[in-house]
Amino acid sequence: MIPGPVEFEPAVMRAVGMATTSHVAPAFIEAFGHSLEMMREVWMSPSGQPFIIAGTGTLAMDMAGSNLTEPGDNVLVISTGYFGDRYAGLLKRYGADVTLLKAEVGDVVKVSAIEKELRKKRYRLLTFTHVDTSTAVRVDPEPIGMLGEKYGVLTILDGVCSVAGEELRQDEWNIDVAFTASQKAVGVPPGLALMVVSERAMEAWRNRKTPVGNYYCDWSNWLPVMRAYEERRPSYFGTPAVNLVAGLEVSLDIILKEGMERRIARHSNLAHEFRTAMHDLGLKMIPLNEDISASTLSAPWYPEGVDGTAFMKAISQSDVILAGGLLPELKDKYFRVGHMGSVTGGDILVTVASVRNALKSCGYSPGI
Ligand code: PMP
């Protein structure tokens, strides 16, 4: 029950465990092409350009950032935690002039504050984290997409902890790039960077004045490959993660068979169930209210008197695996529980029981 890597479906693991084929074998070309097509449905972006690249979520951040910024560009980074801060550092490497709007821990940056900043100067790009895995805070992408449209600013959504677990309507919400990594709600072992890019962002990239400052990430290398596989033709730039792509096809198929609406509702219901149980135990959450609380993970504060190290030790002897805090300055003050992917109501019950027992063994007597 950590926020990634999550547990994977047996069918996905069987596909990943297949005998590795050539990346130009007909069955692999089909798996790759079909996965690209299914990504458009999961991202709800019928007009977007999908990319499947070997790498982690940070590579996806790098790819979106390096292709869409040029030295001297103004970039606005909205940060709701650790991964927003990471994006600010990353974009500076490509010569961007970064303005960081940072939320208080547990809160979001108000839309009015973002708009005020966009009025100050001509921005090329705005980035935000849909769900920051360090705080479990969820940002509403829709008004940010509207601002991007209004001010002619490209929008990048870090969806590593949200895609396939939180509602995302990329086209309808005018989000230019939405990326994730395979090991979270998409349900495939770590190693794939996945993104869908809008036509507007591809156009901006085509009109660049300077070359992309990262060779591996440059869309010039990858766009022909994605197009070829979708047309069921072999192609090559760098060897794809053949086994992971086989798993991706199976997982995306499982996701679409469940149906996006049902899947999002299941995540939301389970998250609500988990947090209600935590509140009943007297625990408070980092996100300040339910509206900005993620469905993919929760981050409860330890109650008064409970030592984080002792709690994590007690949990390690239970039936579940949880994650500690991630924000450097507060990491001993809270813990994190992932509830995404193929998680069930039974998983939530076992997790709640383990948390309750661990708290008890730390001397905390919950009011139940
Ligand atoms: N962004 C967010 C919101 C994340 O949760 C993570 C990983 N936990 C990343 C980016 C980076 O992904 P990776 O660890 O796969 O590089």
GROMACS .gro file of C-alpha atoms and ligand atoms in nm:
model
  384
    1MET     CA    1   0.000   0.000   0.000
    2ILE     CA    2   0.280   0.244  -0.085
    3PRO     CA    3   0.224   0.514  -0.346
    4GLY     CA    4   0.420   0.324  -0.610
    5PRO     CA    5   0.533   0.080  -0.721
    6VAL     CA    6   0.187  -0.060  -0.650
    7GLU     CA    7   0.076  -0.422  -0.675
    8PHE     CA    8   0.026  -0.541  -1.030
    9GLU     CA    9  -0.238  -0.765  -1.182
   10PRO     CA   10  -0.124  -1.126  -1.239
   11ALA     CA   11  -0.211  -1.093  -1.609
   12VAL     CA   12   0.023  -0.794  -1.635
   13MET     CA   13   0.304  -0.984  -1.464
   14ARG     CA   14   0.253  -1.280  -1.697
   15ALA     CA   15   0.284  -1.050  -1.998
   16VAL     CA   16   0.596  -0.886  -1.854
   17GLY     CA   17   0.744  -1.232  -1.796
   18MET     CA   18   0.714  -1.338  -2.160
   19ALA     CA   19   1.014  -1.443  -2.363
   20THR     CA   20   1.155  -1.113  -2.490
   21THR     CA   21   1.098  -1.059  -2.859
   22SER     CA   22   1.260  -0.829  -3.109
   23HIS     CA   23   1.124  -0.473  -3.098
   24VAL     CA   24   1.025  -0.516  -3.462
   25ALA     CA   25   0.846  -0.851  -3.415
   26PRO     CA   26   0.488  -0.830  -3.545
   27ALA     CA   27   0.332  -0.914  -3.205
   28PHE     CA   28   0.536  -0.639  -3.037
   29ILE     CA   29   0.447  -0.382  -3.303
   30GLU     CA   30   0.082  -0.464  -3.238
   31ALA     CA   31   0.122  -0.435  -2.858
   32PHE     CA   32   0.299  -0.098  -2.896
   33GLY     CA   33   0.049   0.044  -3.149
   34HIS     CA   34  -0.251  -0.074  -2.950
   35SER     CA   35  -0.108   0.073  -2.626
   36LEU     CA   36  -0.063   0.414  -2.794
   37GLU     CA   37  -0.427   0.404  -2.908
   38MET     CA   38  -0.552   0.305  -2.563
   39MET     CA   39  -0.353   0.585  -2.395
   40ARG     CA   40  -0.565   0.842  -2.581
   41GLU     CA   41  -0.874   0.690  -2.417
   42VAL     CA   42  -0.726   0.674  -2.066
   43TRP     CA   43  -0.600   1.035  -2.090
   44MET     CA   44  -0.926   1.139  -2.259
   45SER     CA   45  -0.730   1.305  -2.534
   46PRO     CA   46  -0.861   1.187  -2.871
   47SER     CA   47  -0.651   1.451  -3.050
   48GLY     CA   48  -0.326   1.407  -2.851
   49GLN     CA   49   0.005   1.252  -2.952
   50PRO     CA   50   0.100   0.968  -2.715
   51PHE     CA   51   0.459   0.872  -2.632
   52ILE     CA   52   0.582   0.552  -2.467
   53ILE     CA   53   0.948   0.582  -2.367
   54ALA     CA   54   1.179   0.365  -2.157
   55GLY     CA   55   1.250   0.561  -1.841
   56THR     CA   56   1.093   0.680  -1.516
   57GLY     CA   57   0.850   0.958  -1.432
   58THR     CA   58   1.142   1.197  -1.396
   59LEU     CA   59   1.232   1.126  -1.758
   60ALA     CA   60   0.876   1.223  -1.851
   61MET     CA   61   0.925   1.551  -1.663
   62ASP     CA   62   1.253   1.598  -1.850
   63MET     CA   63   1.100   1.520  -2.187
   64ALA     CA   64   0.808   1.762  -2.150
   65GLY     CA   65   1.034   2.031  -2.003
   66SER     CA   66   1.321   2.005  -2.251
   67ASN     CA   67   1.102   1.999  -2.562
   68LEU     CA   68   0.887   2.295  -2.459
   69THR     CA   69   1.138   2.540  -2.308
   70GLU     CA   70   1.409   2.744  -2.468
   71PRO     CA   71   1.678   2.942  -2.289
   72GLY     CA   72   1.534   3.261  -2.144
   73ASP     CA   73   1.170   3.147  -2.150
   74ASN     CA   74   0.954   3.247  -1.857
   75VAL     CA   75   0.811   2.939  -1.687
   76LEU     CA   76   0.566   2.933  -1.399
   77VAL     CA   77   0.594   2.633  -1.167
   78ILE     CA   78   0.306   2.571  -0.928
   79SER     CA   79   0.432   2.357  -0.642
   80THR     CA   80   0.225   2.161  -0.393
   81GLY     CA   81   0.521   1.962  -0.263
   82TYR     CA   82   0.842   1.779  -0.340
   83PHE     CA   83   0.777   1.706  -0.708
   84GLY     CA   84   0.676   2.062  -0.794
   85ASP     CA   85   1.004   2.181  -0.642
   86ARG     CA   86   1.189   1.920  -0.848
   87TYR     CA   87   1.033   2.058  -1.166
   88ALA     CA   88   1.159   2.408  -1.090
   89GLY     CA   89   1.517   2.276  -1.060
   90LEU     CA   90   1.483   2.068  -1.375
   91LEU     CA   91   1.357   2.355  -1.592
   92LYS     CA   92   1.640   2.583  -1.483
   93ARG     CA   93   1.883   2.332  -1.638
   94TYR     CA   94   1.728   2.415  -1.976
   95GLY     CA   95   1.782   2.787  -1.922
   96ALA     CA   96   1.426   2.872  -1.822
   97ASP     CA   97   1.359   3.176  -1.610
   98VAL     CA   98   1.155   3.000  -1.344
   99THR     CA   99   0.901   3.162  -1.113
  100LEU     CA  100   0.794   2.927  -0.836
  101LEU     CA  101   0.452   2.968  -0.675
  102LYS     CA  102   0.459   2.745  -0.371
  103ALA     CA  103   0.153   2.639  -0.173
  104GLU     CA  104   0.158   2.615   0.206
  105VAL     CA  105   0.196   2.250   0.311
  106GLY     CA  106  -0.145   2.084   0.268
  107ASP     CA  107  -0.292   2.361   0.055
  108VAL     CA  108  -0.308   2.450  -0.314
  109VAL     CA  109  -0.208   2.776  -0.483
  110LYS     CA  110  -0.525   2.976  -0.545
  111VAL     CA  111  -0.632   3.009  -0.908
  112SER     CA  112  -0.654   3.387  -0.856
  113ALA     CA  113  -0.287   3.393  -0.747
  114ILE     CA  114  -0.188   3.200  -1.061
  115GLU     CA  115  -0.382   3.442  -1.280
  116LYS     CA  116  -0.226   3.741  -1.105
  117GLU     CA  117   0.119   3.602  -1.183
  118LEU     CA  118   0.029   3.528  -1.548
  119ARG     CA  119  -0.074   3.892  -1.591
  120LYS     CA  120   0.268   4.016  -1.482
  121LYS     CA  121   0.470   3.893  -1.779
  122ARG     CA  122   0.459   3.678  -2.090
  123TYR     CA  123   0.497   3.316  -1.981
  124ARG     CA  124   0.565   3.035  -2.224
  125LEU     CA  125   0.491   2.745  -1.995
  126LEU     CA  126   0.314   2.659  -1.671
  127THR     CA  127   0.364   2.332  -1.482
  128PHE     CA  128   0.168   2.184  -1.194
  129THR     CA  129   0.141   1.853  -1.011
  130HIS     CA  130  -0.204   1.694  -1.033
  131VAL     CA  131  -0.137   1.492  -0.716
  132ASP     CA  132   0.183   1.561  -0.530
  133THR     CA  133   0.291   1.228  -0.381
  134SER     CA  134   0.468   1.402  -0.093
  135THR     CA  135   0.154   1.573   0.041
  136ALA     CA  136  -0.145   1.386  -0.114
  137VAL     CA  137  -0.276   1.727  -0.222
  138ARG     CA  138  -0.479   1.724  -0.545
  139VAL     CA  139  -0.493   2.027  -0.772
  140ASP     CA  140  -0.797   2.088  -0.993
  141PRO     CA  141  -0.656   2.094  -1.350
  142GLU     CA  142  -0.962   2.245  -1.520
  143PRO     CA  143  -0.927   2.613  -1.416
  144ILE     CA  144  -0.552   2.597  -1.479
  145GLY     CA  145  -0.614   2.466  -1.831
  146MET     CA  146  -0.856   2.755  -1.882
  147LEU     CA  147  -0.589   3.005  -1.775
  148GLY     CA  148  -0.341   2.844  -2.015
  149GLU     CA  149  -0.589   2.895  -2.296
  150LYS     CA  150  -0.671   3.253  -2.191
  151TYR     CA  151  -0.308   3.368  -2.160
  152GLY     CA  152  -0.159   3.158  -2.442
  153VAL     CA  153   0.060   2.961  -2.200
  154LEU     CA  154   0.135   2.591  -2.249
  155THR     CA  155   0.030   2.375  -1.954
  156ILE     CA  156   0.212   2.066  -1.828
  157LEU     CA  157   0.038   1.836  -1.581
  158ASP     CA  158   0.257   1.603  -1.376
  159GLY     CA  159   0.019   1.309  -1.352
  160VAL     CA  160   0.265   1.052  -1.218
  161CYS     CA  161   0.044   0.999  -0.915
  162SER     CA  162  -0.288   1.063  -1.088
  163VAL     CA  163  -0.328   0.924  -1.441
  164ALA     CA  164  -0.572   0.630  -1.440
  165GLY     CA  165  -0.668   0.701  -1.077
  166GLU     CA  166  -0.799   1.059  -1.083
  167GLU     CA  167  -1.035   1.225  -1.325
  168LEU     CA  168  -0.843   1.363  -1.624
  169ARG     CA  169  -0.999   1.507  -1.938
  170GLN     CA  170  -0.693   1.630  -2.118
  171ASP     CA  171  -0.856   1.766  -2.434
  172GLU     CA  172  -1.163   1.914  -2.268
  173TRP     CA  173  -0.948   2.082  -2.000
  174ASN     CA  174  -0.686   2.220  -2.245
  175ILE     CA  175  -0.393   2.047  -2.084
  176ASP     CA  176  -0.099   2.046  -2.327
  177VAL     CA  177   0.109   1.768  -2.177
  178ALA     CA  178  -0.006   1.510  -1.925
  179PHE     CA  179   0.255   1.254  -1.824
  180THR     CA  180   0.289   0.962  -1.590
  181ALA     CA  181   0.509   0.665  -1.510
  182SER     CA  182   0.411   0.300  -1.535
  183GLN     CA  183   0.445   0.197  -1.170
  184LYS     CA  184   0.146   0.378  -1.023
  185ALA     CA  185  -0.221   0.377  -1.122
  186VAL     CA  186  -0.135   0.263  -1.475
  187GLY     CA  187  -0.036  -0.066  -1.313
  188VAL     CA  188   0.290  -0.179  -1.479
  189PRO     CA  189   0.631  -0.232  -1.312
  190PRO     CA  190   0.863   0.073  -1.310
  191GLY     CA  191   1.044   0.167  -1.629
  192LEU     CA  192   0.802   0.340  -1.867
  193ALA     CA  193   0.756   0.714  -1.908
  194LEU     CA  194   0.416   0.783  -2.066
  195MET     CA  195   0.276   1.108  -2.196
  196VAL     CA  196   0.016   1.257  -2.427
  197VAL     CA  197   0.093   1.589  -2.598
  198SER     CA  198  -0.158   1.831  -2.750
  199GLU     CA  199  -0.140   1.953  -3.109
  200ARG     CA  200  -0.080   2.306  -2.975
  201ALA     CA  201   0.228   2.188  -2.783
  202MET     CA  202   0.360   1.991  -3.083
  203GLU     CA  203   0.321   2.308  -3.291
  204ALA     CA  204   0.511   2.513  -3.031
  205TRP     CA  205   0.786   2.250  -3.036
  206ARG     CA  206   0.803   2.255  -3.418
  207ASN     CA  207   0.846   2.635  -3.404
  208ARG     CA  208   1.142   2.627  -3.165
  209LYS     CA  209   1.432   2.853  -3.251
  210THR     CA  210   1.697   2.646  -3.073
  211PRO     CA  211   1.760   2.269  -3.068
  212VAL     CA  212   1.619   2.068  -2.778
  213GLY     CA  213   1.884   2.064  -2.505
  214ASN     CA  214   1.853   1.690  -2.436
  215TYR     CA  215   1.940   1.433  -2.700
  216TYR     CA  216   1.749   1.131  -2.564
  217CYS     CA  217   1.435   1.336  -2.495
  218ASP     CA  218   1.414   1.523  -2.826
  219TRP     CA  219   1.074   1.454  -2.982
  220SER     CA  220   1.241   1.465  -3.327
  221ASN     CA  221   1.388   1.128  -3.238
  222TRP     CA  222   1.070   0.975  -3.098
  223LEU     CA  223   0.778   1.118  -3.295
  224PRO     CA  224   0.854   0.914  -3.610
  225VAL     CA  225   0.880   0.602  -3.393
  226MET     CA  226   0.541   0.659  -3.227
  227ARG     CA  227   0.380   0.731  -3.564
  228ALA     CA  228   0.529   0.419  -3.718
  229TYR     CA  229   0.415   0.185  -3.441
  230GLU     CA  230   0.068   0.331  -3.451
  231GLU     CA  231   0.058   0.258  -3.824
  232ARG     CA  232   0.187  -0.090  -3.736
  233ARG     CA  233   0.523  -0.036  -3.902
  234PRO     CA  234   0.857  -0.121  -3.741
  235SER     CA  235   1.079   0.166  -3.637
  236TYR     CA  236   1.377   0.240  -3.416
  237PHE     CA  237   1.546   0.515  -3.224
  238GLY     CA  238   1.631   0.350  -2.891
  239THR     CA  239   1.536  -0.007  -2.802
  240PRO     CA  240   1.192  -0.004  -2.638
  241ALA     CA  241   1.135  -0.177  -2.302
  242VAL     CA  242   0.979  -0.471  -2.484
  243ASN     CA  243   0.851  -0.667  -2.183
  244LEU     CA  244   0.712  -0.361  -2.007
  245VAL     CA  245   0.522  -0.258  -2.319
  246ALA     CA  246   0.371  -0.607  -2.333
  247GLY     CA  247   0.254  -0.550  -1.973
  248LEU     CA  248   0.129  -0.203  -2.061
  249GLU     CA  249  -0.101  -0.336  -2.331
  250VAL     CA  250  -0.257  -0.580  -2.084
  251SER     CA  251  -0.293  -0.320  -1.809
  252LEU     CA  252  -0.446  -0.050  -2.031
  253ASP     CA  253  -0.690  -0.308  -2.156
  254ILE     CA  254  -0.789  -0.397  -1.797
  255ILE     CA  255  -0.828  -0.024  -1.717
  256LEU     CA  256  -1.052   0.041  -2.018
  257LYS     CA  257  -1.259  -0.270  -1.951
  258GLU     CA  258  -1.331  -0.140  -1.602
  259GLY     CA  259  -1.421   0.191  -1.769
  260MET     CA  260  -1.275   0.530  -1.677
  261GLU     CA  261  -1.579   0.656  -1.490
  262ARG     CA  262  -1.611   0.344  -1.278
  263ARG     CA  263  -1.239   0.335  -1.213
  264ILE     CA  264  -1.226   0.697  -1.099
  265ALA     CA  265  -1.533   0.643  -0.877
  266ARG     CA  266  -1.375   0.331  -0.723
  267HIS     CA  267  -1.059   0.523  -0.637
  268SER     CA  268  -1.259   0.809  -0.493
  269ASN     CA  269  -1.481   0.578  -0.282
  270LEU     CA  270  -1.189   0.378  -0.144
  271ALA     CA  271  -0.995   0.696  -0.061
  272HIS     CA  272  -1.297   0.832   0.120
  273GLU     CA  273  -1.342   0.506   0.312
  274PHE     CA  274  -0.978   0.506   0.416
  275ARG     CA  275  -0.980   0.867   0.533
  276THR     CA  276  -1.306   0.824   0.722
  277ALA     CA  277  -1.145   0.535   0.911
  278MET     CA  278  -0.836   0.747   0.982
  279HIS     CA  279  -1.051   1.033   1.110
  280ASP     CA  280  -1.234   0.785   1.333
  281LEU     CA  281  -0.897   0.692   1.479
  282GLY     CA  282  -0.839   1.061   1.548
  283LEU     CA  283  -0.583   1.121   1.272
  284LYS     CA  284  -0.568   1.440   1.065
  285MET     CA  285  -0.459   1.454   0.701
  286ILE     CA  286  -0.201   1.684   0.541
  287PRO     CA  287  -0.448   1.814   0.277
  288LEU     CA  288  -0.656   2.082   0.444
  289ASN     CA  289  -0.990   1.957   0.314
  290GLU     CA  290  -1.154   1.671   0.125
  291ASP     CA  291  -1.188   1.875  -0.200
  292ILE     CA  292  -0.809   1.891  -0.240
  293SER     CA  293  -0.744   1.536  -0.114
  294ALA     CA  294  -0.619   1.282  -0.366
  295SER     CA  295  -0.797   0.958  -0.445
  296THR     CA  296  -0.468   0.782  -0.518
  297LEU     CA  297  -0.299   0.826  -0.180
  298SER     CA  298  -0.349   0.969   0.168
  299ALA     CA  299  -0.102   1.135   0.401
  300PRO     CA  300  -0.205   1.127   0.769
  301TRP     CA  301  -0.012   1.317   1.036
  302TYR     CA  302   0.100   1.107   1.331
  303PRO     CA  303  -0.112   1.185   1.633
  304GLU     CA  304   0.043   1.358   1.938
  305GLY     CA  305   0.290   1.133   2.116
  306VAL     CA  306   0.342   0.879   1.835
  307ASP     CA  307   0.699   0.847   1.718
  308GLY     CA  308   0.731   0.800   1.341
  309THR     CA  309   1.023   0.557   1.358
  310ALA     CA  310   0.843   0.335   1.612
  311PHE     CA  311   0.525   0.344   1.403
  312MET     CA  312   0.703   0.243   1.083
  313LYS     CA  313   0.878  -0.039   1.269
  314ALA     CA  314   0.544  -0.168   1.399
  315ILE     CA  315   0.393  -0.146   1.049
  316SER     CA  316   0.687  -0.339   0.904
  317GLN     CA  317   0.581  -0.633   1.124
  318SER     CA  318   0.220  -0.618   1.000
  319ASP     CA  319   0.058  -0.747   0.681
  320VAL     CA  320   0.093  -0.421   0.490
  321ILE     CA  321   0.374  -0.204   0.364
  322LEU     CA  322   0.329   0.171   0.402
  323ALA     CA  323   0.554   0.466   0.315
  324GLY     CA  324   0.702   0.724   0.548
  325GLY     CA  325   0.690   1.101   0.496
  326LEU     CA  326   0.869   1.254   0.197
  327LEU     CA  327   0.882   1.629   0.258
  328PRO     CA  328   1.235   1.665   0.398
  329GLU     CA  329   1.141   1.907   0.677
  330LEU     CA  330   0.839   1.705   0.795
  331LYS     CA  331   0.920   1.347   0.705
  332ASP     CA  332   0.903   1.214   1.063
  333LYS     CA  333   0.566   1.374   1.123
  334TYR     CA  334   0.345   1.185   0.878
  335PHE     CA  335   0.312   0.868   0.673
  336ARG     CA  336   0.170   0.787   0.332
  337VAL     CA  337  -0.068   0.520   0.212
  338GLY     CA  338  -0.119   0.450  -0.157
  339HIS     CA  339  -0.461   0.327  -0.265
  340MET     CA  340  -0.445   0.312  -0.641
  341GLY     CA  341  -0.450   0.064  -0.926
  342SER     CA  342  -0.617  -0.268  -0.852
  343VAL     CA  343  -0.671  -0.184  -0.484
  344THR     CA  344  -0.987  -0.327  -0.322
  345GLY     CA  345  -1.211  -0.259  -0.022
  346GLY     CA  346  -1.049  -0.560   0.146
  347ASP     CA  347  -0.703  -0.397   0.111
  348ILE     CA  348  -0.839  -0.086   0.280
  349LEU     CA  349  -0.982  -0.288   0.572
  350VAL     CA  350  -0.654  -0.473   0.631
  351THR     CA  351  -0.460  -0.147   0.609
  352VAL     CA  352  -0.686   0.030   0.859
  353ALA     CA  353  -0.652  -0.263   1.102
  354SER     CA  354  -0.273  -0.256   1.069
  355VAL     CA  355  -0.256   0.119   1.125
  356ARG     CA  356  -0.479   0.086   1.432
  357ASN     CA  357  -0.263  -0.192   1.579
  358ALA     CA  358   0.060  -0.009   1.505
  359LEU     CA  359  -0.071   0.306   1.673
  360LYS     CA  360  -0.174   0.102   1.977
  361SER     CA  361   0.168  -0.055   2.002
  362CYS     CA  362   0.311   0.299   2.001
  363GLY     CA  363   0.105   0.379   2.309
  364TYR     CA  364  -0.174   0.563   2.130
  365SER     CA  365  -0.521   0.464   2.231
  366PRO     CA  366  -0.756   0.563   1.953
  367GLY     CA  367  -1.097   0.682   2.061
  368ILE     CA  368  -1.282   0.367   1.957
  369PMP     N1  369   0.611   1.324  -1.004
  369PMP     C1  370   0.535   1.269  -0.909
  369PMP     C2  371   0.409   1.337  -0.869
  369PMP     C3  372   0.576   1.150  -0.849
  369PMP     O1  373   0.502   1.094  -0.753
  369PMP     C4  374   0.697   1.088  -0.889
  369PMP     C5  375   0.746   0.958  -0.828
  369PMP     N2  376   0.698   0.924  -0.706
  369PMP     C6  377   0.769   1.151  -0.990
  369PMP     C7  378   0.724   1.267  -1.045
  369PMP     C8  379   0.899   1.092  -1.037
  369PMP     O2  380   0.877   0.966  -1.091
  369PMP     P1  381   0.992   0.854  -1.093
  369PMP     O3  382   1.021   0.819  -0.949
  369PMP     O4  383   0.931   0.740  -1.167
  369PMP     O5  384   1.109   0.914  -1.160
   0.00000   0.00000   0.00000
